[in-house]
XYZ file of C-alpha atoms in Angstrom:
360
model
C 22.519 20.111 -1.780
C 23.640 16.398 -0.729
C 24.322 14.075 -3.927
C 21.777 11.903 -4.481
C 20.805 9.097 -7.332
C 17.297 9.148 -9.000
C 15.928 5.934 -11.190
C 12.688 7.043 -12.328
C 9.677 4.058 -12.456
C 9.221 3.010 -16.058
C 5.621 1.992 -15.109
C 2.928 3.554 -18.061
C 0.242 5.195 -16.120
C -3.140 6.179 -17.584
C -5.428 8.202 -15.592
C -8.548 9.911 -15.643
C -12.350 8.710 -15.445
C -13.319 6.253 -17.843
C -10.081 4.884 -18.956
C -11.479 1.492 -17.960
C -12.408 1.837 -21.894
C -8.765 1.658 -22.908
C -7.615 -1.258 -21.236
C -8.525 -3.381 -24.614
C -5.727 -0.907 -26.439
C -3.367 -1.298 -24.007
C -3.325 -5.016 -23.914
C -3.207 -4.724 -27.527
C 0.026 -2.561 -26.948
C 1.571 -5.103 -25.406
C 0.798 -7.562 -27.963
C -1.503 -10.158 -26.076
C -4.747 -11.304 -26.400
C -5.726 -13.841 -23.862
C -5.350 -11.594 -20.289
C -6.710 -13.810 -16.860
C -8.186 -11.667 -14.833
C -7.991 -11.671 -11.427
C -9.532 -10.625 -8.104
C -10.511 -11.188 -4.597
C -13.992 -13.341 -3.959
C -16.062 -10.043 -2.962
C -14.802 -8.378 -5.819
C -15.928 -11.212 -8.549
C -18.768 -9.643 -10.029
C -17.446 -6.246 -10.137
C -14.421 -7.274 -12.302
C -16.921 -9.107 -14.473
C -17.601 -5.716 -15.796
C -14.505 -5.832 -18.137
C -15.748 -8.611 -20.021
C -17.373 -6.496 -21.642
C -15.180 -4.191 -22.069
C -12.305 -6.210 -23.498
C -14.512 -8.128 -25.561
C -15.969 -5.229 -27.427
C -11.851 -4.239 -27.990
C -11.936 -7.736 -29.801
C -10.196 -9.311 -26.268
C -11.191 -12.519 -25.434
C -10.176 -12.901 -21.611
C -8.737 -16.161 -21.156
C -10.191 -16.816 -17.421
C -11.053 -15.095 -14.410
C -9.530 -16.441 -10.798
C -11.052 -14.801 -7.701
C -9.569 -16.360 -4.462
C -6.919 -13.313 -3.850
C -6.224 -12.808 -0.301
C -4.656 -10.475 1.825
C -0.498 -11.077 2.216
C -0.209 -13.056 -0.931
C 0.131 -16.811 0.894
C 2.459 -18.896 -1.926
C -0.607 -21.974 -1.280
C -2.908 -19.465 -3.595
C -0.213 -18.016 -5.778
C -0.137 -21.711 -6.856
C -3.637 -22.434 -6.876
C -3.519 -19.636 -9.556
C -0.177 -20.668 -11.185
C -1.984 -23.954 -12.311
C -5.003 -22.134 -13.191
C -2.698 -19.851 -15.434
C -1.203 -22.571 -17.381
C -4.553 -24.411 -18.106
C -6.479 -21.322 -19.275
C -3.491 -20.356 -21.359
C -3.486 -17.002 -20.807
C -0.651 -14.487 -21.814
C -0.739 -11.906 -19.783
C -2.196 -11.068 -16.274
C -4.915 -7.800 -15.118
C -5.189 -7.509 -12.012
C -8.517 -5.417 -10.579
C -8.904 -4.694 -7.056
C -5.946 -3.336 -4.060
C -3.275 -4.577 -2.833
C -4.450 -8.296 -2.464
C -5.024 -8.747 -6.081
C -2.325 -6.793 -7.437
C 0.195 -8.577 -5.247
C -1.343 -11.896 -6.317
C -0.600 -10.545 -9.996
C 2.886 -9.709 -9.030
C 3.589 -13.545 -7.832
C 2.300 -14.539 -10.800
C 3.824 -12.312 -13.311
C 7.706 -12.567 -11.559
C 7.056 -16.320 -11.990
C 6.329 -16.779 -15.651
C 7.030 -13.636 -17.276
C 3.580 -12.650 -18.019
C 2.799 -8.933 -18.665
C 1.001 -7.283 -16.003
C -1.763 -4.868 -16.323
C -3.312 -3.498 -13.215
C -6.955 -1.435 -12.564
C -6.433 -0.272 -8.951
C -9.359 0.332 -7.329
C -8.100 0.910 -3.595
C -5.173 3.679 -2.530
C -2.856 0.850 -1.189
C -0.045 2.146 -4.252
C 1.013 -1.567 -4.645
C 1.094 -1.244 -8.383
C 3.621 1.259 -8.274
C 5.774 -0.803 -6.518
C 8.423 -3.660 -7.773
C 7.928 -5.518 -4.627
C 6.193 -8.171 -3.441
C 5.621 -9.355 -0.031
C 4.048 -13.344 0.768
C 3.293 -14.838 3.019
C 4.323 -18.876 4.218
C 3.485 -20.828 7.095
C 3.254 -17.735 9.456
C 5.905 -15.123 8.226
C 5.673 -12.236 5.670
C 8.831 -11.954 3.602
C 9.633 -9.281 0.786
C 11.541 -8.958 -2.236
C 12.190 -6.617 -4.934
C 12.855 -6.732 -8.444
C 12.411 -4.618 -11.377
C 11.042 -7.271 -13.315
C 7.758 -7.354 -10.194
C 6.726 -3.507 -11.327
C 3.633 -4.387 -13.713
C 4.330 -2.526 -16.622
C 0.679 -0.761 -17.143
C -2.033 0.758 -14.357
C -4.950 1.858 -15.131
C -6.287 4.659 -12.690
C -10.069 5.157 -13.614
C -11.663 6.783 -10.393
C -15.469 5.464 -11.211
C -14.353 2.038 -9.643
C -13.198 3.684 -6.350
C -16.552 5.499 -5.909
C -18.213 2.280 -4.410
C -15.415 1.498 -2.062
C -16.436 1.475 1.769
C -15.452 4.791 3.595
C -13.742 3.113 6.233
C -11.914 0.930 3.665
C -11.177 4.635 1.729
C -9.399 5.673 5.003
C -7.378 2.971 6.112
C -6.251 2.482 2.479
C -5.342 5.972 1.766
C -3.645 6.084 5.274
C -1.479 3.438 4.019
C -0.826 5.413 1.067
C 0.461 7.992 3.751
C 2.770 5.486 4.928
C 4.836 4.785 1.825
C 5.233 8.440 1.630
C 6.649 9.148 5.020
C 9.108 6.926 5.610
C 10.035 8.010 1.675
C 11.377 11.158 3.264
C 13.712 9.987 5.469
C 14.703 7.132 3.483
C 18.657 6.487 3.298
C 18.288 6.660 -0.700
C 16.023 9.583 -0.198
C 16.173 12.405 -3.319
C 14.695 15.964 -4.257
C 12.135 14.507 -6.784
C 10.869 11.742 -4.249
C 10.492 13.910 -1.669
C 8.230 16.729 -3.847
C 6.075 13.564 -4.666
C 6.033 12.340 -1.029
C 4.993 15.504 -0.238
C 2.399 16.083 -2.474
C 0.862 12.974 -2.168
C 0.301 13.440 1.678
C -1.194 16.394 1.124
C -3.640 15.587 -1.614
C -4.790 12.111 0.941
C -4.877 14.060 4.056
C -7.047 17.028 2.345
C -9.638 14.820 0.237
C -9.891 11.558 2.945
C -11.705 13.390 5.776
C -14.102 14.602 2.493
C -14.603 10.787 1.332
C -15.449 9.814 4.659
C -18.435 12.441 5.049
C -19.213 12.293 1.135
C -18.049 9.195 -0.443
C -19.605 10.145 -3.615
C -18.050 13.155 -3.942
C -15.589 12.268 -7.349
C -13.382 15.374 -6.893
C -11.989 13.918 -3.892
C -11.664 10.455 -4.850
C -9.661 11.605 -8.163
C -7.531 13.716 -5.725
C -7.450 10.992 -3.193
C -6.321 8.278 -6.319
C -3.939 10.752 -7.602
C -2.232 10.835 -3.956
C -2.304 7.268 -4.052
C -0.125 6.962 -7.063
C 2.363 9.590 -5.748
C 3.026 7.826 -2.646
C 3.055 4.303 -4.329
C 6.272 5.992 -6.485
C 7.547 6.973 -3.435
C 7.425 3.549 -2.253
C 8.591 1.597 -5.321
C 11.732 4.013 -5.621
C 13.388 4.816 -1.926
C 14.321 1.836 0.700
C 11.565 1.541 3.674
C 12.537 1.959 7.397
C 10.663 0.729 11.155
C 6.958 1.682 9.992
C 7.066 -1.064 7.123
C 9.068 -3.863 8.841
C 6.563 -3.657 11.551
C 3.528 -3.695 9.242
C 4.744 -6.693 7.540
C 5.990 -8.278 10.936
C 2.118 -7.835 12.744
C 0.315 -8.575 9.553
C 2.341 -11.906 8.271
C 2.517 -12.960 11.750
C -1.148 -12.583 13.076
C -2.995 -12.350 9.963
C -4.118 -8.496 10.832
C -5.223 -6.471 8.008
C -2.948 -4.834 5.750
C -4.217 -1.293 5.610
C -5.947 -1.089 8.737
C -2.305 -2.080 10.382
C -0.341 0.283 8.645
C -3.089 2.706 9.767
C -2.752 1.867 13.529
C 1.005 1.477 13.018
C 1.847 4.869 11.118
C 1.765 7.683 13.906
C 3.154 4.885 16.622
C 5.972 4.360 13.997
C 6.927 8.156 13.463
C 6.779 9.240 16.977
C 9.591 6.340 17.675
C 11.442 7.932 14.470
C 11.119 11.555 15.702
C 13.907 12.596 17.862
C 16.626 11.634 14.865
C 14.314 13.242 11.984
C 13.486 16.636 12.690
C 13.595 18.035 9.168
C 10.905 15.610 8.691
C 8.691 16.036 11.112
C 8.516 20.079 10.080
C 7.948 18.925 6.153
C 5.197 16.508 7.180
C 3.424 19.086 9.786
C 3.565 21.366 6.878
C 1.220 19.259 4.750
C -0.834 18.327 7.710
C -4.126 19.600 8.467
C -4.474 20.600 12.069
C -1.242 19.995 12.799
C 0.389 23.287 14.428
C 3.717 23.060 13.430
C 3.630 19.333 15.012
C 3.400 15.870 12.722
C 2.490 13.757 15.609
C -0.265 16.181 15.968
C -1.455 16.199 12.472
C -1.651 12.393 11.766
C -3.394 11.733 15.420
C -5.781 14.518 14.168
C -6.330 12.943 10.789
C -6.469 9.549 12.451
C -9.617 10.729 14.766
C -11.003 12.687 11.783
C -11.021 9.645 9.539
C -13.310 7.626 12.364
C -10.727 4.305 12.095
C -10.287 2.125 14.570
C -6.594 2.624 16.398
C -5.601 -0.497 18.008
C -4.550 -3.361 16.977
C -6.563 -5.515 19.487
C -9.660 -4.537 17.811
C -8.371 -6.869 14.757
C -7.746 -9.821 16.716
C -4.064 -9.269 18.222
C -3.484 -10.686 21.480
C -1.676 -8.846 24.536
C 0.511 -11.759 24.931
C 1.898 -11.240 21.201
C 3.217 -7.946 21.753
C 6.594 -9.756 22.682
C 6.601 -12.215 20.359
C 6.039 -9.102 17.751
C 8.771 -7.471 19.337
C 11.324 -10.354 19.140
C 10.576 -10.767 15.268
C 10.776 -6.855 14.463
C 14.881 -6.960 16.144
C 15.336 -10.460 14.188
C 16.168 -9.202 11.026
C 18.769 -6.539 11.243
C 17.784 -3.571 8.783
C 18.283 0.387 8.142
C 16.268 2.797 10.111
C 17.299 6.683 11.531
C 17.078 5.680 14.684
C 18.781 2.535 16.301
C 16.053 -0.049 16.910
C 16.326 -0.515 20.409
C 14.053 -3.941 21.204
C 12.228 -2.095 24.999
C 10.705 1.327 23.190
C 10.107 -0.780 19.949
C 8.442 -3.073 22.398
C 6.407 0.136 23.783
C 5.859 0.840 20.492
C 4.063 -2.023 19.809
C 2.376 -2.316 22.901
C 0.796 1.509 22.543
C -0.566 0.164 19.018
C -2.231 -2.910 20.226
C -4.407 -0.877 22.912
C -4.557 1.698 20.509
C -3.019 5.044 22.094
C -2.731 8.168 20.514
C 1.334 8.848 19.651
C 3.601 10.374 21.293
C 7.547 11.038 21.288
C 8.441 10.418 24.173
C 10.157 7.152 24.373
């Protein structure tokens, strides 16, 4: 067996269907009182429902700010930094998917403030201690332990209303933190058995939210794949899928999950040829897939009913070069050399939205 080094996520996890009820107690547990709630505007009124909640747990919440937006832009992160300070509020929850919870990341890493989260997508960003923002046209990342929010609350009754198509692309992206977990340079045994069995618990119960979105043992087994791949993602380095994600989305304001959805099969297929280990472990957990990965995800892909290229959200032909320029700008580790004419194919085969194939 290689050598390898572990750090396991100190994140407290509490899971299971109403544990919405013991968010008062663990705000207690952290010793704060006044939390500011946040969420995107369509989600207002649902996260209204923990007033409630908290306030029967003797929790008075100090404010609620809704204007989260996809890629975290730092002109809303201060919008709520101000907000933060006037409502004197102590610590941060953050209800909603990626959006929110990465708005409560920028705020937390910037005062200190506890951060709870109540996920109620399968985007995995509160497993995660990185953030990614967005200013004046580019997406930039960091990571820091002191980003991971230190509670998440994964109660499945609040994913039971969420959109099938939004179920899909979101647990898609879930996929995506998973794979490129397993060929990660810091790769290791235990990350890979979660990688693993995260993709297989999405790519069995998604195709079963999308025909029965009601149907709670699949959402529980689609949330609890959700939080597998976010540890995946908040514990191994990423390679080409997520530098391209970040690179289309910060750049041309596409949609996070829906990208990494397009992106995903586009992204393996270029990694293929110098991960063939891989590629057998993933086709193993793949439905449909025949031995073949490529196979498998195109399969789930059509299976799923999402929409596969990247024009459909608004990206222009003329962009694939200027996509392709900022994806080689920014040297960084991947399996296979990133050479700038197949990454450019790469690209181009998302934005008309092609099936995948190895063969560049």
């Amino acid at each position: 067996m290689q050598p390898f080094e572990y750090n396991p996520n100190p994140g407290r996890v509490v899971f299971g269907s109403g544990s919405i009820k013991k968010l008062p107690d663990e705000i207690k547990r952290l010793n704060k009182s006044k939390p500011l709630l946040l969420s995107t505007p369509q989600q207002a009124d649902q996260v209204k429902a923990l007033e409630p909640i908290l306030k029967d747990g003797s929790i008075a919440p100090a404010g609620l700010f809704s204007e989260a937006t996809m890629h975290t832009p730092t002109h809303v992160t201060e919008k709520a930094l101000q907000y933060t300070r006037e409502c004197g509020a102590d610590c941060v929850v953050s209800f909603g998917g990626g959006s929110t919870i990465g708005l409560g990341k920028a705020i937390s890493i910037r005062t200190g403030l506890e951060h709870v989260c109540v996920p109620t997508t399968y985007a995995g960003s509160e497993m995660t201690p990185i953030l990614g923002e967005t200013a004046e046209g580019r997406k930039t990342t960091k990571s820091d332990p002191k980003i991971l929010p230190g509670t998440v609350i994964y109660d499945v009754d609040f994913t039971m209303t969420l959109p099938e198509g939004l179920s899909a692309t979101s647990g898609v992206n879930a996929i995506a933190h998973a794979v490129e977990a397993l060929y990660a340079r810091n790769t290791n045994p235990v990350i890979n058995l979660m990688a693993l069995e995260g993709t297989k618990a999405l790519a069995e119960s998604l195709p079963i939210i999308v025909n029965k979105p009601h149907d709670v043992d699949a959402r529980s087994k689609a949330q609890y794949g959700a939080w597998l791949c976010g540890m995946c993602l908040g514990s191994v380095g990423m390679s080409l899928h997520h530098k391209l994600c970040h690179t289309l989305g910060g750049s041309f304001n596409l949609p996070h999950a829906e990208t990494h959805t397009i992106v995903l099969p586009h992204a393996i297929a270029y990694n293929s040829p110098k991960i063939p280990e891989t590629m057998q472990r993933l086709a193993d957990v793949l439905p449909e897939s025949h031995g073949d990965a490529i196979r498998g995800l195109n399969v789930l892909l059509t299976k799923l009913k999402v929409k596969r290229g990247l024009k459909e959200y608004g990206m222009k032909e003329e962009d694939v070069d200027k996509a392709a320029d900022i994806a080689v700008s920014n040297p960084y580790w991947n399996p296979r050399e990133i050479e700038k004419e197949p990454l450019r194919e790469t690209i181009r085969r998302c934005w008309a939205g092609e099936e995948a194939k190895a063969d560049l």
